[in-house]
Amino acid sequence: MSDHAYQQCINPDCQATFAIDEVHIQCPTCDALLDIKYDWNRLPRPMWEIFEHRWMTKGEQNHGRLDFSGVWRFRELLPFYKNHDQIVSIGEGRTNLQDARRLAPVIGLKPGNLHLQYEGLNPTGSFKDNGMTAAFTHAKMVGADKVACASTGNTSASLAMFADMSGMTGIVFIGSGKIAYGKLSQALDYGARTLQISGDFDACLKRVRELTTQAPQLGVYLMNSVNPFRLEGQKSIMYRILEARNWVAPDWIIVPGGNLGNCSAFGKAFMELKELQLIDRIPRLAVIQAKGANPLYTLYTERGIRWNAGHWDKDAKDTLYNEYDRDNTKAKTIASAIEIGRPVNLPKALRALDFMNGVVRQVDDETILEHKALVGRYGFGCEPASAASVAGARLLLEEGIISPDDDVVCILTGHQLKDPDATVKYHTGIDVKSIQTEAPRTEPTGKLANPPIPVANDLAEIITALGGDPAQIQVLQQ
Ligand SMILES: *Cc1c(COP(=O)(O)O)cnc(C)c1O
Ligand SMILES: [Zn+2]
């Protein structure tokens, strides 16, 4: 199969291609992001009827395990694997689209016109499982046995479970004081080696990237969403929404934006569905950021930066990041899952916004928490970051950009139980502290205790903590 799939640099002036079973974090020639591309003409044609049939038969066919998965049910739309045995699946993506009839009028939509896509119903409680199943499949294809990520929480929870289930070693980087307990508890319970460095998400991501490039002797495979295979799996969120709507696209898809992998994946999903003539109308995309972590909002909405056929204004991005450095601005929001200042998928997000005629808005923490409470009151609940989508829907309705008659789907990215501290504080005023290095603690005594390992924010120390030899660090040419 995968002779018909390859990797390609998204920079239109480069477009270098690479075999599907090579491992790159970014284009080795120009440093741009990579896409997974398919030669659709030489592949079995994806058809809605096939997917629907798999759903209804619940996997009685030969490929029951794959048909059960809400990602691999759509495997003809992400055919990068060589054979079915390589697919790592834990039954992800069985999520549902709820008609939020009681919530709709509260935010200004007609009942029946607001649907909530509950990705918190995934095995580890967030949409990240959709992407991990695909990236682990690639990791297995290339024979990786150690996988790592930096995380605001949900990526590490998902990585830890998939690593555990597939017999790989999971390594997770968390910053200090920056992770919701629900998420940390998962990484520890699933046995990931959890390194806690003093720094924020952006610092963690920088270190884990260094680990994969400068300490190749450790053989660590990178699982952050800069990995294009993750986005392949996340496309399936769009397929499931379409399936639930009898393959009719809504007017709007609204999603919170952090590292911008999800919105990028949605854009790619629709670009391919259009190319395959499986859909004739493209929904509009709204990406909602937290006010305290709003680089895309600043660049796209305030400064007018556009994809521009791939020739987007990189200087504008550098200027913004230099301003952050100069003013010591760090991402800060109660919605910890989107507390990211330098999103790696920025170019792909611009591309998605271009293709889906998108808008970007920001909402403050108080508004996020109010809308989280609304989703709880009228639905199944969600974690703070997820509620940014509903808050954004209301804002766009108030602005008149969304009309009360429009069909709107908000992506609820994570489960209500992920961040109980935020919920308890909202409802009671009691401030339960999230993990703090300085908080008092006693030594854990359980036989399987797997406490986070505090490590200095330093590559040599990190390599030592992972059992490597820091003398072998490779110095990169700039
Ligand atoms: C990861 C995450 C996000 C942000 O998604 P990106 O793809 O990084 O933009 C939003 N909400 C939740 C709950 C998440 O776990
Ligand atoms: Zn390139």
Coordinates of C-alpha atoms and ligand atoms in Angstrom, one line a residue:
M1 CA 0.0 0.0 0.0
S2 CA 2.5 2.5 1.1
D3 CA 4.3 2.7 -2.2
H4 CA 1.4 5.0 -2.9
A5 CA 2.1 7.2 0.1
Y6 CA 5.1 9.5 0.7
Q7 CA 6.1 12.5 2.8
Q8 CA 6.4 15.9 1.2
C9 CA 7.7 19.3 2.4
I10 CA 4.8 21.9 2.5
N11 CA 7.1 24.7 1.4
P12 CA 6.0 25.4 -2.2
D13 CA 9.6 26.5 -3.1
C14 CA 11.0 23.1 -1.9
Q15 CA 8.4 20.3 -2.1
A16 CA 11.1 17.7 -1.3
T17 CA 9.7 14.2 -1.0
F18 CA 10.7 11.4 1.3
A19 CA 9.8 7.7 1.5
I20 CA 7.0 6.9 3.9
D21 CA 9.2 4.9 6.3
E22 CA 11.8 7.6 6.8
V23 CA 11.8 9.5 10.1
H24 CA 11.9 13.3 9.9
I25 CA 10.7 15.9 12.3
Q26 CA 10.8 18.5 9.6
C27 CA 12.1 18.9 6.1
P28 CA 15.9 18.2 6.2
T29 CA 16.4 20.6 3.3
C30 CA 14.5 23.7 4.4
D31 CA 13.1 23.0 7.9
A32 CA 9.4 23.4 6.9
L33 CA 6.7 21.0 8.1
L34 CA 6.0 17.7 6.2
D35 CA 2.7 16.4 4.9
I36 CA 1.7 12.8 4.2
K37 CA 0.7 12.6 0.6
Y38 CA -1.1 9.8 -1.4
D39 CA -1.3 8.9 -5.0
W40 CA -5.1 8.4 -4.8
N41 CA -5.3 7.2 -8.4
R42 CA -3.4 4.1 -7.5
L43 CA -5.3 3.3 -4.3
P44 CA -8.7 1.7 -3.7
R45 CA -11.3 4.5 -3.9
P46 CA -12.6 5.6 -0.5
M47 CA -16.4 5.4 -0.4
W48 CA -18.9 6.6 2.2
E49 CA -20.9 3.3 1.8
I50 CA -17.9 1.2 2.9
F51 CA -17.4 3.2 6.0
E52 CA -21.0 3.2 6.9
H53 CA -21.2 -0.6 6.4
R54 CA -18.3 -1.1 8.8
W55 CA -20.0 1.0 11.4
M56 CA -23.2 -1.0 11.2
T57 CA -21.6 -4.4 11.1
K58 CA -19.4 -3.4 14.1
G59 CA -16.5 -5.2 12.7
E60 CA -17.9 -8.7 12.0
Q61 CA -15.7 -8.7 8.9
N62 CA -12.1 -10.0 8.8
H63 CA -10.8 -6.7 10.1
G64 CA -13.0 -6.4 13.1
R65 CA -10.3 -4.7 15.2
L66 CA -9.9 -2.0 12.6
D67 CA -13.6 -1.6 11.9
F68 CA -14.2 -1.1 15.5
S69 CA -11.8 1.9 15.6
G70 CA -13.3 5.3 14.7
V71 CA -10.0 6.1 13.0
W72 CA -9.3 2.9 11.0
R73 CA -12.8 2.5 9.9
F74 CA -11.7 5.2 7.5
R75 CA -8.5 3.6 6.6
E76 CA -8.8 4.2 2.8
L77 CA -8.4 7.9 3.7
L78 CA -5.1 7.4 5.6
P79 CA -3.4 4.6 3.7
F80 CA 0.2 5.1 4.7
Y81 CA 0.7 1.7 6.4
K82 CA 2.1 -1.3 4.5
N83 CA -0.1 -3.9 6.0
H84 CA -2.9 -4.2 8.5
D85 CA -0.7 -5.9 11.1
Q86 CA 1.3 -2.7 11.6
I87 CA -1.7 -0.8 12.8
V88 CA -1.6 0.0 16.5
S89 CA -5.2 0.5 17.7
I90 CA -6.7 0.6 21.2
G91 CA -10.3 1.2 20.0
E92 CA -10.0 4.9 19.7
G93 CA -12.3 7.3 18.0
R94 CA -15.7 5.9 19.1
T95 CA -17.0 9.3 19.9
N96 CA -20.3 10.9 19.4
L97 CA -21.9 14.0 17.9
Q98 CA -24.6 15.3 20.3
D99 CA -27.5 17.5 19.3
A100 CA -27.1 20.1 22.0
R101 CA -30.7 21.3 21.8
R102 CA -30.8 22.9 25.3
L103 CA -27.5 24.7 25.0
A104 CA -28.1 26.0 21.4
P105 CA -30.6 28.8 22.4
V106 CA -28.4 29.8 25.4
I107 CA -25.6 30.9 23.0
G108 CA -28.0 32.2 20.3
L109 CA -28.5 29.3 17.9
K110 CA -31.7 27.6 16.9
P111 CA -32.3 24.3 18.7
G112 CA -31.0 21.6 16.4
N113 CA -28.3 23.8 15.0
L114 CA -25.6 23.2 17.6
H115 CA -23.8 19.9 17.7
L116 CA -21.0 19.0 20.1
Q117 CA -18.4 16.4 19.1
Y118 CA -17.3 14.7 22.3
E119 CA -13.7 13.7 21.7
G120 CA -13.3 13.3 25.4
L121 CA -15.0 9.9 25.0
N122 CA -11.7 8.4 23.6
P123 CA -9.9 5.8 25.7
T124 CA -7.6 8.3 27.4
G125 CA -10.2 11.0 27.4
S126 CA -9.1 13.4 24.7
F127 CA -8.9 13.7 20.9
K128 CA -5.2 13.0 21.1
D129 CA -5.9 9.2 20.7
N130 CA -7.0 9.8 17.1
G131 CA -3.5 11.0 16.3
M132 CA -1.5 8.7 18.5
T133 CA -2.9 5.6 16.9
A134 CA -1.6 6.8 13.5
A135 CA 1.8 8.0 14.8
F136 CA 2.3 4.7 16.8
T137 CA 1.5 2.8 13.6
H138 CA 4.3 4.7 11.9
A139 CA 6.6 4.2 14.8
K140 CA 6.0 0.5 14.5
M141 CA 6.6 0.6 10.8
V142 CA 10.0 2.1 11.4
G143 CA 10.8 -0.2 14.3
A144 CA 11.0 2.5 17.0
D145 CA 11.0 1.3 20.6
K146 CA 11.2 4.5 22.5
V147 CA 8.7 7.3 22.0
A148 CA 8.7 10.8 23.6
C149 CA 6.7 13.9 23.7
A150 CA 6.4 17.3 25.5
S151 CA 3.0 17.8 26.8
T152 CA 0.5 20.1 28.4
G153 CA -1.0 16.8 29.6
N154 CA -3.3 15.0 27.2
T155 CA -0.6 14.1 24.7
S156 CA 1.4 12.5 27.5
A157 CA -1.6 10.6 28.7
S158 CA -2.3 9.2 25.3
L159 CA 1.3 8.5 24.5
A160 CA 1.7 6.7 27.8
M161 CA -1.3 4.4 27.1
F162 CA -0.3 3.6 23.5
A163 CA 3.3 3.0 24.5
D164 CA 2.2 0.6 27.3
M165 CA -0.2 -1.2 25.0
S166 CA 2.3 -1.6 22.2
G167 CA 5.3 -2.5 24.3
M168 CA 7.3 0.6 23.6
T169 CA 9.0 2.8 26.2
G170 CA 7.1 6.1 26.7
I171 CA 9.0 9.2 27.8
V172 CA 7.0 12.3 28.7
F173 CA 8.3 15.8 29.4
I174 CA 6.2 18.0 31.6
G175 CA 6.9 21.5 32.8
S176 CA 6.6 22.5 36.4
G177 CA 3.2 23.5 37.7
K178 CA 1.7 23.2 34.3
I179 CA -0.4 20.1 34.1
A180 CA -3.9 19.1 35.3
Y181 CA -3.9 16.3 37.8
G182 CA -6.2 14.1 35.8
K183 CA -3.7 14.0 32.9
L184 CA -0.6 13.6 35.0
S185 CA -2.2 10.7 36.9
Q186 CA -2.7 8.9 33.6
A187 CA 0.9 9.2 32.4
L188 CA 2.2 7.9 35.8
D189 CA -0.3 5.1 36.0
Y190 CA 0.4 3.9 32.5
G191 CA 4.1 3.8 33.4
A192 CA 5.6 6.5 31.2
R193 CA 9.0 7.8 32.3
T194 CA 8.0 11.2 33.3
L195 CA 10.7 14.0 33.3
Q196 CA 9.7 17.2 35.0
I197 CA 11.9 20.1 34.0
S198 CA 11.5 23.7 35.2
G199 CA 10.1 25.4 32.2
D200 CA 6.8 25.7 30.2
F201 CA 5.5 23.6 27.3
D202 CA 7.5 25.5 24.8
A203 CA 10.7 24.8 26.7
C204 CA 9.8 21.1 27.0
L205 CA 9.1 20.8 23.3
K206 CA 12.5 22.4 22.5
R207 CA 14.3 19.8 24.7
V208 CA 12.5 16.8 23.3
R209 CA 13.3 17.9 19.8
E210 CA 16.9 18.3 20.7
L211 CA 16.8 14.8 22.2
T212 CA 15.7 13.3 18.9
T213 CA 18.1 15.4 16.7
Q214 CA 21.2 15.7 19.0
A215 CA 21.1 12.4 20.8
P216 CA 20.3 9.9 18.0
Q217 CA 22.0 7.2 19.9
L218 CA 19.0 7.1 22.3
G219 CA 16.8 6.3 19.3
V220 CA 13.8 8.3 20.5
Y221 CA 10.8 8.7 18.1
L222 CA 9.0 12.1 18.5
M223 CA 5.3 12.0 19.1
N224 CA 4.4 15.7 19.2
S225 CA 2.0 17.0 16.6
V226 CA 4.9 18.3 14.5
N227 CA 4.9 14.6 13.6
P228 CA 2.7 14.6 10.4
F229 CA 1.4 11.1 11.0
R230 CA -0.6 12.3 14.1
L231 CA -2.5 14.7 11.9
E232 CA -3.5 11.8 9.6
G233 CA -5.3 10.2 12.4
Q234 CA -6.9 13.4 13.6
K235 CA -8.5 13.9 10.2
S236 CA -11.0 11.1 11.2
I237 CA -12.7 13.5 13.6
M238 CA -14.1 15.2 10.5
Y239 CA -15.1 11.9 8.9
R240 CA -17.1 10.9 12.0
I241 CA -18.9 14.3 12.0
L242 CA -19.8 13.9 8.4
E243 CA -20.9 10.3 8.9
A244 CA -23.2 11.3 11.8
R245 CA -24.7 14.0 9.5
N246 CA -25.3 11.6 6.6
W247 CA -22.2 13.1 4.8
V248 CA -23.6 16.6 4.7
A249 CA -21.1 19.2 5.9
P250 CA -22.1 21.7 8.6
D251 CA -21.7 25.5 8.0
W252 CA -19.1 25.8 10.8
I253 CA -16.5 23.7 12.5
I254 CA -15.2 25.4 15.7
V255 CA -12.1 24.1 17.5
P256 CA -9.8 25.4 20.2
G257 CA -6.3 26.1 19.0
G258 CA -3.0 25.4 20.9
N259 CA -0.2 23.8 19.0
L260 CA -2.6 24.0 16.0
G261 CA -2.4 20.3 15.0
N262 CA -6.1 19.6 15.1
C263 CA -7.2 22.6 13.0
S264 CA -4.4 21.7 10.5
A265 CA -5.7 18.1 10.3
F266 CA -9.2 19.3 9.7
G267 CA -8.0 21.5 6.8
K268 CA -6.2 18.6 5.3
A269 CA -9.2 16.3 5.7
F270 CA -11.3 18.6 3.6
M271 CA -8.7 19.3 1.0
E272 CA -8.5 15.6 0.4
L273 CA -12.2 15.0 0.5
K274 CA -12.6 17.8 -2.1
E275 CA -9.9 16.3 -4.3
L276 CA -11.6 12.9 -4.0
Q277 CA -14.9 14.5 -4.9
L278 CA -16.4 13.0 -1.8
I279 CA -17.8 16.3 -0.7
D280 CA -18.9 19.4 -2.6
R281 CA -19.3 22.0 0.2
I282 CA -16.5 23.0 2.6
P283 CA -17.5 24.1 6.1
R284 CA -16.0 27.3 7.5
L285 CA -13.4 26.9 10.2
A286 CA -13.2 28.9 13.4
V287 CA -10.1 28.5 15.6
I288 CA -10.5 29.8 19.1
Q289 CA -7.5 30.7 21.3
A290 CA -7.3 31.7 24.9
K291 CA -6.5 35.4 25.4
G292 CA -3.4 34.5 27.4
A293 CA -2.0 32.2 24.6
N294 CA -3.0 33.8 21.3
P295 CA -0.2 33.8 18.8
L296 CA -2.5 32.7 15.9
Y297 CA -5.1 35.3 16.8
T298 CA -2.4 38.0 16.9
L299 CA -0.9 37.0 13.6
Y300 CA -4.0 36.1 11.6
T301 CA -6.7 38.4 12.9
E302 CA -4.7 41.4 14.2
R303 CA -1.8 41.5 11.8
G304 CA -3.5 40.0 8.7
I305 CA -1.0 37.2 8.1
R306 CA -2.3 34.7 5.5
W307 CA -1.1 31.4 4.0
N308 CA -0.5 33.2 0.7
A309 CA 0.0 29.9 -1.3
G310 CA 2.7 28.9 1.1
H311 CA 4.6 32.2 1.0
W312 CA 3.3 33.4 4.3
D313 CA 5.2 36.1 6.2
K314 CA 7.7 34.4 8.4
D315 CA 9.2 37.7 9.5
A316 CA 5.9 38.6 11.1
K317 CA 6.1 35.4 13.2
D318 CA 9.7 36.2 14.2
T319 CA 8.7 39.7 15.1
L320 CA 6.0 38.4 17.4
Y321 CA 8.2 35.9 19.1
N322 CA 10.9 38.5 19.6
E323 CA 8.3 40.7 21.2
Y324 CA 7.4 37.8 23.5
D325 CA 11.1 37.4 24.4
R326 CA 11.6 41.1 24.9
D327 CA 8.6 41.5 27.2
N328 CA 9.1 38.1 28.8
T329 CA 5.6 37.1 27.7
K330 CA 4.7 33.5 28.5
A331 CA 1.6 31.7 27.5
K332 CA -0.8 31.7 30.5
T333 CA -4.4 30.4 30.7
I334 CA -6.6 28.3 32.8
A335 CA -7.1 26.2 29.7
S336 CA -3.8 24.4 30.2
A337 CA -4.3 22.2 27.0
I338 CA -3.9 25.3 24.9
E339 CA -1.3 27.1 26.9
I340 CA 1.2 27.3 24.1
G341 CA 3.1 30.4 22.9
R342 CA 4.9 29.1 19.8
P343 CA 2.6 26.6 18.0
V344 CA 4.6 24.3 15.7
N345 CA 1.8 23.8 13.2
L346 CA 1.3 27.5 12.5
P347 CA 1.9 27.2 8.7
K348 CA -0.5 24.3 8.4
A349 CA -3.1 26.2 10.4
L350 CA -2.8 29.1 8.0
R351 CA -3.3 26.7 5.1
A352 CA -6.4 25.2 6.8
L353 CA -7.8 28.7 7.4
D354 CA -7.2 29.6 3.8
F355 CA -8.9 26.5 2.5
M356 CA -11.8 26.6 4.9
N357 CA -12.4 30.4 4.7
G358 CA -11.6 30.5 8.4
V359 CA -11.6 33.0 11.2
V360 CA -9.6 33.1 14.5
R361 CA -10.9 34.6 17.7
Q362 CA -9.7 34.8 21.3
V363 CA -11.7 34.4 24.5
D364 CA -10.6 35.1 28.1
D365 CA -10.4 32.6 30.9
E366 CA -13.5 33.8 32.7
T367 CA -15.5 33.3 29.5
I368 CA -13.9 29.9 29.0
L369 CA -15.0 28.8 32.4
E370 CA -18.5 30.1 32.0
H371 CA -18.9 28.1 28.8
K372 CA -17.4 25.1 30.4
A373 CA -20.0 25.3 33.0
L374 CA -22.7 25.6 30.3
V375 CA -21.4 22.5 28.6
G376 CA -21.6 20.7 31.9
R377 CA -25.0 22.0 32.7
Y378 CA -26.6 21.1 29.4
G379 CA -24.3 18.3 28.1
F380 CA -21.7 15.7 29.2
G381 CA -19.2 18.3 30.3
C382 CA -15.6 19.0 29.0
E383 CA -12.3 20.3 30.2
P384 CA -11.6 24.1 30.1
A385 CA -9.7 24.2 26.8
S386 CA -12.6 22.4 25.0
A387 CA -15.1 25.0 26.1
A388 CA -13.2 27.7 24.2
S389 CA -15.0 26.4 21.1
V390 CA -18.5 27.0 22.5
A391 CA -17.4 30.4 23.8
G392 CA -16.0 31.2 20.4
A393 CA -19.3 30.2 18.8
R394 CA -21.2 32.6 21.0
L395 CA -18.7 35.4 20.2
L396 CA -19.1 34.8 16.4
L397 CA -22.9 34.8 16.8
E398 CA -22.7 38.1 18.6
E399 CA -20.5 39.5 15.9
G400 CA -23.0 38.4 13.3
I401 CA -20.4 36.2 11.5
I402 CA -22.4 33.1 12.4
S403 CA -26.1 33.4 11.9
P404 CA -28.7 31.7 14.2
D405 CA -29.7 29.5 11.3
D406 CA -26.2 28.2 10.6
D407 CA -25.3 24.6 11.4
V408 CA -22.5 24.7 13.9
V409 CA -20.3 21.9 15.2
C410 CA -18.0 22.6 18.2
I411 CA -15.2 20.1 18.9
L412 CA -15.0 19.2 22.6
T413 CA -11.5 18.1 22.8
G414 CA -11.2 16.7 26.3
H415 CA -13.2 14.9 29.0
Q416 CA -14.8 16.7 31.9
L417 CA -12.8 14.6 34.4
K418 CA -9.4 15.7 33.0
D419 CA -9.2 18.9 35.1
P420 CA -11.4 18.5 38.2
D421 CA -9.5 21.2 40.0
A422 CA -10.7 23.9 37.6
T423 CA -14.3 22.7 38.0
V424 CA -14.2 22.4 41.7
K425 CA -12.6 25.9 42.0
Y426 CA -15.3 27.3 39.7
H427 CA -18.1 25.9 41.7
T428 CA -16.7 26.3 45.2
G429 CA -14.0 28.8 45.1
I430 CA -11.6 26.3 46.6
D431 CA -8.2 26.4 45.0
V432 CA -6.8 22.9 44.8
K433 CA -3.2 23.1 43.7
S434 CA -2.1 21.4 40.6
I435 CA 1.3 19.7 40.8
Q436 CA 4.0 22.0 42.2
T437 CA 7.5 20.9 42.7
E438 CA 7.6 22.8 46.0
A439 CA 4.4 21.3 47.4
P440 CA 5.1 19.1 50.5
R441 CA 5.3 15.4 49.7
T442 CA 6.2 12.1 51.3
E443 CA 8.0 9.3 49.5
P444 CA 5.6 7.1 47.7
T445 CA 5.6 3.6 49.1
G446 CA 3.5 1.7 46.5
K447 CA 5.2 -1.1 44.6
L448 CA 4.4 0.4 41.2
A449 CA 5.0 4.0 42.2
N450 CA 6.2 5.9 39.2
P451 CA 6.8 9.5 40.4
P452 CA 7.9 12.2 38.0
I453 CA 11.7 12.6 37.9
P454 CA 12.7 16.2 38.4
V455 CA 15.5 17.1 36.0
A456 CA 17.3 20.4 35.3
N457 CA 16.3 22.1 32.1
D458 CA 19.5 21.0 30.4
L459 CA 20.0 18.5 27.5
A460 CA 23.0 16.7 29.1
E461 CA 21.1 16.1 32.4
I462 CA 18.1 14.9 30.5
I463 CA 20.2 12.4 28.5
T464 CA 21.7 11.2 31.7
A465 CA 18.3 10.7 33.3
L466 CA 17.3 8.6 30.3
G467 CA 20.4 6.4 30.7
G468 CA 22.3 7.9 27.7
D469 CA 25.8 9.3 27.5
P470 CA 25.9 13.1 27.4
A471 CA 29.4 13.0 26.0
Q472 CA 27.8 11.9 22.7
I473 CA 25.7 15.0 22.2
Q474 CA 25.9 16.1 18.6
V475 CA 26.5 19.7 18.0
L476 CA 24.3 21.0 15.2
Q477 CA 25.5 23.4 12.6
Q478 CA 23.2 26.4 12.4
Ligands
LIG1 C1 -4.1 19.2 22.7 C2 -5.4 19.8 23.1 C3 -5.9 21.0 22.5 C4 -5.1 21.7 21.4 O1 -5.1 21.1 20.2 P1 -3.9 21.5 19.1 O2 -4.0 20.5 18.1 O3 -2.7 21.5 19.9 O4 -4.3 22.9 18.7 C5 -7.2 21.5 22.8 N1 -7.9 20.9 23.8 C6 -7.4 19.8 24.4 C7 -8.3 19.2 25.5 C8 -6.2 19.2 24.1 O5 -5.8 18.1 24.7
ZN2 ZN 11.6 21.6 2.4

